[in-house]
Each structure stands twice: as C-alpha cells, then as structure tokens.
Backbone as numpy.savetxt, mean C-alpha at the origin, in Angstrom:
# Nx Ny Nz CAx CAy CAz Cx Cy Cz
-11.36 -9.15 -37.26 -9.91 -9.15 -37.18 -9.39 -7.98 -36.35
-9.52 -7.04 -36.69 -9.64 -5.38 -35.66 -9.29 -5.68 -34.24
-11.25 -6.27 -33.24 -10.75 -6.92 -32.25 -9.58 -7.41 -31.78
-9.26 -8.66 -32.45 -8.40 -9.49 -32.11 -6.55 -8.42 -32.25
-6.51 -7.80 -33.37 -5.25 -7.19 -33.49 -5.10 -6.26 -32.40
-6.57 -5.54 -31.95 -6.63 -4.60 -30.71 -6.17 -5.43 -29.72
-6.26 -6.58 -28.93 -6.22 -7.22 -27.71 -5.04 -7.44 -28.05
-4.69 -8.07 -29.09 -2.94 -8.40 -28.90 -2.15 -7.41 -28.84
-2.14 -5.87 -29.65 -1.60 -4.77 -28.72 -1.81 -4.16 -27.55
-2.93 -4.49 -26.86 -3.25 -3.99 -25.57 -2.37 -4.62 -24.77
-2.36 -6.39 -25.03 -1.80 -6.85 -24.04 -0.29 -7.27 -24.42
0.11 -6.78 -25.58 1.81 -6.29 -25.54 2.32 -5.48 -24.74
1.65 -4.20 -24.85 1.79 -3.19 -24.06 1.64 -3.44 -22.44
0.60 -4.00 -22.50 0.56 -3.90 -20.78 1.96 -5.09 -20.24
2.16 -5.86 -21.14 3.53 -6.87 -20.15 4.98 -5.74 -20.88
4.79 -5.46 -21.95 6.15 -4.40 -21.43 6.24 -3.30 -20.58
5.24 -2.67 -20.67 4.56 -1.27 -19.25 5.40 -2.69 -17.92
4.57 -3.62 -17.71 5.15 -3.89 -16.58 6.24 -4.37 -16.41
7.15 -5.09 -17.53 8.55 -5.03 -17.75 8.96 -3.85 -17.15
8.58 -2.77 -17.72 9.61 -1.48 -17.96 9.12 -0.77 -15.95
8.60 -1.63 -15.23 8.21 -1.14 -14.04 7.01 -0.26 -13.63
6.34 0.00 -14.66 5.05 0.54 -14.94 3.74 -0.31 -13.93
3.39 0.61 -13.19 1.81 -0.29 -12.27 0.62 1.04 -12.20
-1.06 0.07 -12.38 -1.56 0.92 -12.46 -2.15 0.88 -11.17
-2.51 1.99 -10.49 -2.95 1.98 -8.80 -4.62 2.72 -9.53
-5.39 1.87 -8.73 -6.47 2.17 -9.06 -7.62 2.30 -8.19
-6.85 2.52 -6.87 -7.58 2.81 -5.60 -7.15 4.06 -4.89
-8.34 5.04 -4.48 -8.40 5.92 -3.96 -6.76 6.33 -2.69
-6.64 5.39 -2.33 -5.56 5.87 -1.35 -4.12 6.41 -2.04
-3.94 6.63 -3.40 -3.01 7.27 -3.99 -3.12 7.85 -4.96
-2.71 8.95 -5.74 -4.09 8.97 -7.06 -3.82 8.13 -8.07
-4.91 8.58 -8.75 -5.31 6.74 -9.37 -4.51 7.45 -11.15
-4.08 6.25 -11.36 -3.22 6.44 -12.76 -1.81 5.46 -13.08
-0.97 5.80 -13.84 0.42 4.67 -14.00 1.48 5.53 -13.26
1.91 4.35 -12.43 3.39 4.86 -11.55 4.35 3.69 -12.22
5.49 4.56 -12.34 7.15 3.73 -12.63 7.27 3.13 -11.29
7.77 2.13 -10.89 8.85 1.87 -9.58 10.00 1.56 -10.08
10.66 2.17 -9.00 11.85 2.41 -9.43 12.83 1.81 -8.01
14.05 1.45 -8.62 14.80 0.76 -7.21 15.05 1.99 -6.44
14.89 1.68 -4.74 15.37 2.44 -4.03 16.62 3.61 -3.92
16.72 4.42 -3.49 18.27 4.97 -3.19 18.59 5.46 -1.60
18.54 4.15 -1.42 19.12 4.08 0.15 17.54 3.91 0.65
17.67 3.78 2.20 16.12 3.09 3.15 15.14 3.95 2.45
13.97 3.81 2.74 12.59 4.56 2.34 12.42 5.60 3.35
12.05 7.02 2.84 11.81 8.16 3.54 10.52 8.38 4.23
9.91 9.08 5.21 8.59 9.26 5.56 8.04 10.26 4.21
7.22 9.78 4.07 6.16 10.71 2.93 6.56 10.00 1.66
6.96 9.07 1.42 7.63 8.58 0.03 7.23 7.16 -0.38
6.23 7.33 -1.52 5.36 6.39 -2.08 6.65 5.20 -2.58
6.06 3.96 -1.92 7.02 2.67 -2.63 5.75 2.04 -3.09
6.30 0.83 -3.88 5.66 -0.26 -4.18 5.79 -1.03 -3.34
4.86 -1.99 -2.73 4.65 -2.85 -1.40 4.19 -4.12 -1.71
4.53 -5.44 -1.05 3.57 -6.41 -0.86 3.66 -6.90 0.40
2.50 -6.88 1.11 1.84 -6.56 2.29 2.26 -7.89 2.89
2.52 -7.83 4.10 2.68 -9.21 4.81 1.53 -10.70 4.74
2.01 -11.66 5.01 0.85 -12.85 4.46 0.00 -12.48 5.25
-0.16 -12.69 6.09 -1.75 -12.33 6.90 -2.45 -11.50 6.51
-2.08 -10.67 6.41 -2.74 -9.39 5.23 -3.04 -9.74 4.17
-1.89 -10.47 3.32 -2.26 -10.50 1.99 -3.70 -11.01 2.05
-3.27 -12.00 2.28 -4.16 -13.45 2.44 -5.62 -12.65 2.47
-5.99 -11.81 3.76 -7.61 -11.49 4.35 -7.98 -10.45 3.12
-6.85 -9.23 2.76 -6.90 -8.75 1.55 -7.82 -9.18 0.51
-7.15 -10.56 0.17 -7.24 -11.11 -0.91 -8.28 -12.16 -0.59
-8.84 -12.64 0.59 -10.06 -13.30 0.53 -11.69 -12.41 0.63
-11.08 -10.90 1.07 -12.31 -9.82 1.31 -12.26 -9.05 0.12
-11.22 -9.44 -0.77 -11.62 -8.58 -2.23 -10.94 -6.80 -2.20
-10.28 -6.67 -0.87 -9.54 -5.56 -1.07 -8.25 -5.69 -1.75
-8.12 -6.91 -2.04 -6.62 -6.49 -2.86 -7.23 -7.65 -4.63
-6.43 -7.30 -5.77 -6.50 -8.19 -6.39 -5.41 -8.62 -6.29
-5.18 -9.83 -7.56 -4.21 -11.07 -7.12 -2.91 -10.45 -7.68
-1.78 -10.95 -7.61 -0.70 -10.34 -8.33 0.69 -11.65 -7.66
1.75 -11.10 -7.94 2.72 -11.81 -7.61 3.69 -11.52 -5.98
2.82 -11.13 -5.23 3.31 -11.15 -4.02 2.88 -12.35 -3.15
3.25 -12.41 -1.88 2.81 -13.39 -0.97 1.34 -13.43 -0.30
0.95 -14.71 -0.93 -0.69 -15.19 -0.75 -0.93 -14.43 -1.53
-0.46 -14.74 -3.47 -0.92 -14.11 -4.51 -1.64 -12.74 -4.88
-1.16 -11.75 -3.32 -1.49 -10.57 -3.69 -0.81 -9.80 -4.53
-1.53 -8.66 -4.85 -1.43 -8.11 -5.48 0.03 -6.45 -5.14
1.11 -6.06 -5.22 1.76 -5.11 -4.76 0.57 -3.80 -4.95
0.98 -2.91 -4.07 0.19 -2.26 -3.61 1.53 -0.54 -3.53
0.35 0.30 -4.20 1.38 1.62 -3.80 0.78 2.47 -2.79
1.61 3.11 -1.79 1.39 3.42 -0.50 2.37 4.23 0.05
2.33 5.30 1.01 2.84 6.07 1.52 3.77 6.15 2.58
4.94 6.03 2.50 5.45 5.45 4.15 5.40 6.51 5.15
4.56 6.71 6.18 4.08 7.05 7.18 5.56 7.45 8.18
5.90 5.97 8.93 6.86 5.79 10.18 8.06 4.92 9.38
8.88 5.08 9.58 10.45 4.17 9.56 11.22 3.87 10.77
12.12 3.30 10.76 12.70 2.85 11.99 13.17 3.73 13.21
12.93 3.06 14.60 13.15 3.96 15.55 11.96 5.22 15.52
10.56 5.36 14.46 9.38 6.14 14.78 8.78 5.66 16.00
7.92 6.20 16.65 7.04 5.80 17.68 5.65 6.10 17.11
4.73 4.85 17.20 3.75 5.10 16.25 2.61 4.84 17.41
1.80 5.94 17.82 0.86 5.61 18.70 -0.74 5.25 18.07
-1.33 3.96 18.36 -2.38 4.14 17.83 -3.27 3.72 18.85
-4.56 4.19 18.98 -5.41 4.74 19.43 -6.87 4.63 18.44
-8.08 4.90 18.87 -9.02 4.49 18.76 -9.92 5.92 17.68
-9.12 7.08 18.15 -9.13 8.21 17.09 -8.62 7.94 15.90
-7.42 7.12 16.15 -6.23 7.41 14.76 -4.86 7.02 15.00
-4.20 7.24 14.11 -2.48 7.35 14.27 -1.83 8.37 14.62
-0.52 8.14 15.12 0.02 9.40 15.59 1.32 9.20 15.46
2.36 9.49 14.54 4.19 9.40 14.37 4.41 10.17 15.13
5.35 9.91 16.43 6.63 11.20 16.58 5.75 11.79 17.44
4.40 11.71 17.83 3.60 12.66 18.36 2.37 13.77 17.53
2.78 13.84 15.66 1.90 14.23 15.29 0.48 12.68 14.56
-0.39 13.58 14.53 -1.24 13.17 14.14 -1.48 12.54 12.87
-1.80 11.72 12.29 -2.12 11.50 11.15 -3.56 11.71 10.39
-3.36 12.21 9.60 -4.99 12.35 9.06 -5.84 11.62 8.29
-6.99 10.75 8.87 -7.67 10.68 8.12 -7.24 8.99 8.45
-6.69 8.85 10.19 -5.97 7.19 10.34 -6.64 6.70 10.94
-8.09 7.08 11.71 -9.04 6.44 12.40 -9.18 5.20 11.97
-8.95 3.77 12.45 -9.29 2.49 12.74 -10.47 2.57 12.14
-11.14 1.75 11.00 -12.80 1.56 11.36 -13.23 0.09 11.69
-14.41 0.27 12.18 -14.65 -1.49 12.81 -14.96 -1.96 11.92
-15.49 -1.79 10.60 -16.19 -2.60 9.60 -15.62 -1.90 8.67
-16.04 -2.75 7.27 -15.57 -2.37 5.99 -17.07 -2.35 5.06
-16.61 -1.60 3.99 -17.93 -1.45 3.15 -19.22 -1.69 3.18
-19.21 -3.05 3.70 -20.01 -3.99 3.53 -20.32 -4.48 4.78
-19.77 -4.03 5.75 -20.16 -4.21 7.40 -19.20 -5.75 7.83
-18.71 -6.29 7.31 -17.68 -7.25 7.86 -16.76 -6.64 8.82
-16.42 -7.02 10.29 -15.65 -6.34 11.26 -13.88 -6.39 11.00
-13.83 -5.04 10.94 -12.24 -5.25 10.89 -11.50 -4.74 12.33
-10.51 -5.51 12.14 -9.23 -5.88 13.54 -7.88 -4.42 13.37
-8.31 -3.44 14.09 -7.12 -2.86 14.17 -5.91 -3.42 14.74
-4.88 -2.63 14.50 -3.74 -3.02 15.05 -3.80 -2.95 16.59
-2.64 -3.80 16.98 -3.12 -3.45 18.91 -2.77 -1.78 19.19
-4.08 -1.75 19.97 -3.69 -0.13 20.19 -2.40 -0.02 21.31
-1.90 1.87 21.58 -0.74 1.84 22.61 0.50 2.29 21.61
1.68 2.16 22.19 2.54 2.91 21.33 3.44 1.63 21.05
4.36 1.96 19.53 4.82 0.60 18.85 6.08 1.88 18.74
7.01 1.16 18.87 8.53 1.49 18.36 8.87 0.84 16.68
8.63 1.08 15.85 8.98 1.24 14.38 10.52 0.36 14.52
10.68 -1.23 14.06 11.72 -1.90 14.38 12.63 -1.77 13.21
13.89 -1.69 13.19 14.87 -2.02 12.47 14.93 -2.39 10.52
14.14 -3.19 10.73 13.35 -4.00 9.22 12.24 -4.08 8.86
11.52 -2.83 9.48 10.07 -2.39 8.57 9.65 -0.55 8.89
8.64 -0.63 8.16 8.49 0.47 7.71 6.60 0.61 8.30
6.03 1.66 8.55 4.41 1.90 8.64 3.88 2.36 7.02
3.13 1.69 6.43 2.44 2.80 5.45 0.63 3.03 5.69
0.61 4.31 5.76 -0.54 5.23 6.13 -0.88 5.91 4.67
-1.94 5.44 4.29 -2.69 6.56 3.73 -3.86 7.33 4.05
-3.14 8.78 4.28 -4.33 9.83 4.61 -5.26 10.36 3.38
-5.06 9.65 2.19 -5.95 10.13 1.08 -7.35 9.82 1.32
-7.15 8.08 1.99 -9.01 7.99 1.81 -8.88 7.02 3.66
-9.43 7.46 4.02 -10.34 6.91 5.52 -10.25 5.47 5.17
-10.73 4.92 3.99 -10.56 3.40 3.91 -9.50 2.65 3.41
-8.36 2.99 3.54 -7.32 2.53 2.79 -6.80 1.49 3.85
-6.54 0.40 3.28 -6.24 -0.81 3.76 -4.50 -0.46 3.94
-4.17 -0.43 4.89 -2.80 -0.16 5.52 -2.47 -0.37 6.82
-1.29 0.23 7.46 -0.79 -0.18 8.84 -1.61 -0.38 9.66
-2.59 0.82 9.28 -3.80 0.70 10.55 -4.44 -0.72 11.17
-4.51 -1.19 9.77 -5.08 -3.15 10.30 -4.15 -3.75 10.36
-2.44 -3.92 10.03 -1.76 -4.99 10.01 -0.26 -4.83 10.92
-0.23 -3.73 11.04 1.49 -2.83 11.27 2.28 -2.63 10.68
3.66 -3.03 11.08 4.71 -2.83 10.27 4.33 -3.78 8.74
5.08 -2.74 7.81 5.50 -4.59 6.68 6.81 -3.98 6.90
7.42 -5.35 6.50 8.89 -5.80 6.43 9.79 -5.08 5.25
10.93 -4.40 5.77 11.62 -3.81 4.34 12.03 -4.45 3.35
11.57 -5.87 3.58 11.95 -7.03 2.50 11.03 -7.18 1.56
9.90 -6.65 1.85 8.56 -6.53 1.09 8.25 -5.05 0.33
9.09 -4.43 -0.02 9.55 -3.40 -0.69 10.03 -3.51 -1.97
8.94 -3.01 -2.83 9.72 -3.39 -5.02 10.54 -2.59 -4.95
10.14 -1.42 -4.53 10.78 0.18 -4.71 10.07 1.07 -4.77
10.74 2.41 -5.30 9.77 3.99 -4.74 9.22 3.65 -6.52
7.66 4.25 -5.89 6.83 4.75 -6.92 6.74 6.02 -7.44
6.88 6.20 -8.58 6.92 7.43 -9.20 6.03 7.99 -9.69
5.16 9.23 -9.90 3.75 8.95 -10.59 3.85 9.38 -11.79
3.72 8.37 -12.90 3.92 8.98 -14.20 2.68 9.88 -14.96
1.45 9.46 -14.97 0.57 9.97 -15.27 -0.73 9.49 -14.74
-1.42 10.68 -13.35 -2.00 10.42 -12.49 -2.79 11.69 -12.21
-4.05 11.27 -11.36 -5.36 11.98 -11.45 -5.06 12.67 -9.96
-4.54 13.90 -9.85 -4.36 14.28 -8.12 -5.26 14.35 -7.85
C-alpha cells in the first residue's frame, strides 16, 4: 500500500509543480534543477533564461535523435530552458569556430559535425544573419553540446512560455 500512496503523491505533486509553472531542466546547458516560468515583462533580454519550444524542424529531429523528450510543444517536443544569446536587430555571425553577437564572441558556440554518437549534424548557414523582428537566438555556452541556435537559428517569439527562474538548482 506505501508504494502505491507514494506514486500518487509523487505524481500530485509533479502536475501541480507544473500547474504552478514549475519545470525540471535536466540537461547540462543550464544548471540542472526546478525553474518557475514566469510570464514575460516586456521582449526577452540578452543573457535571460526563457522557457522555449523550438521550431518544428527542430523539434521534430530533436525528438527523433533523442535530444529532446516529448512534451507539449510542436512535434510533441518537449519546452526547453535556454539562454537568449541575440534579439532583434543583433548581427549574429556564424562561422566554423563559433558564434559571434554584435562582434563578440560566444563561448563554447563551435558548430560540431556529429553528435554523441557520430550521427552528422547541420549547422546553421554560416555568414552573418540580422536577428529579425519576431525571434530571438538562444546559445548555450554552458556545455559545447547544447542543442540550440547553432543547428536551427532564430526561434520565433511566439514560441516563448516565458522567463525561467531558477528555483532550486545545481550551478
């Protein structure tokens, strides 16, 4: 009986946690632990963690290569917390080193050709991109492998839950 009373409070908790805006990020590119999202206050800033769901093409390869799990975004991915890098009117140069906003560098944005497991991945087209009107870049410089702008570009500011907050998290 124990069991069973354990699972049914676990999983009370976890659908009000996500009621109450609660997500757990559990990949290296942010630290790993529970973030609030919370609605915006006004556009998204550079350096300022939102909650994301990644454009379909993305989702989709994401979610057929096992980098994303499933969730309630488009092509049943999963939202994703992430760093916004570039915003509108940035100039985002990318290149075969890495990324570059504004002219600085980003760290740690090197393109790689393969993933884990040696499957080839498609950077973004290299050259310089003007940051349009209704999207945003997110870059994470935490881990070299973080599935972000680097392979897909912009996402759309329509694909934005809101800013992530970190409630209790492993820096």
């Amino acid at each position: 009986m124990k069991p069973l009373l354990l699972a049914m409070l676990s999983s009370s908790l976890a659908v009000g946690g996500y009621s109450a805006g609660l997500r757990w990020n559990a990949t290296p590119s942010m630290p790993v632990g529970i973030w609030r999202v919370v609605p915006l206050q006004g556009p998204p800033a550079r350096h300022q963690a939102v909650a994301v769901c990644l454009p379909e093409a993305a989702a989709r390869l994401g979610r057929e290569r096992g980098y994303l799990d499933s969730g309630d975004c488009t092509g049943q991915a999963e939202t994703l917390i992430k760093p916004v890098a570039a915003i509108p009117g940035d100039q985002v140069s990318v290149s075969d080193d890495g990324i570059s906003i504004n002219g600085n560098p980003v760290a740690d944005s090197k393109p790689l050709p393969r993933d884990d497991i040696g499957r080839p991945l498609r950077s973004t087209e290299k050259g310089v991109h003007v940051v349009g009107t209704n999207e945003v870049w997110i870059i994470s410089s935490r881990d070299p492998r973080s599935y972000d702008s680097r392979y897909f570009g912009g996402v759309g500011l329509a694909g934005i839950r809101g800013a992530a907050m970190p409630v209790f998290v492993n820096k």
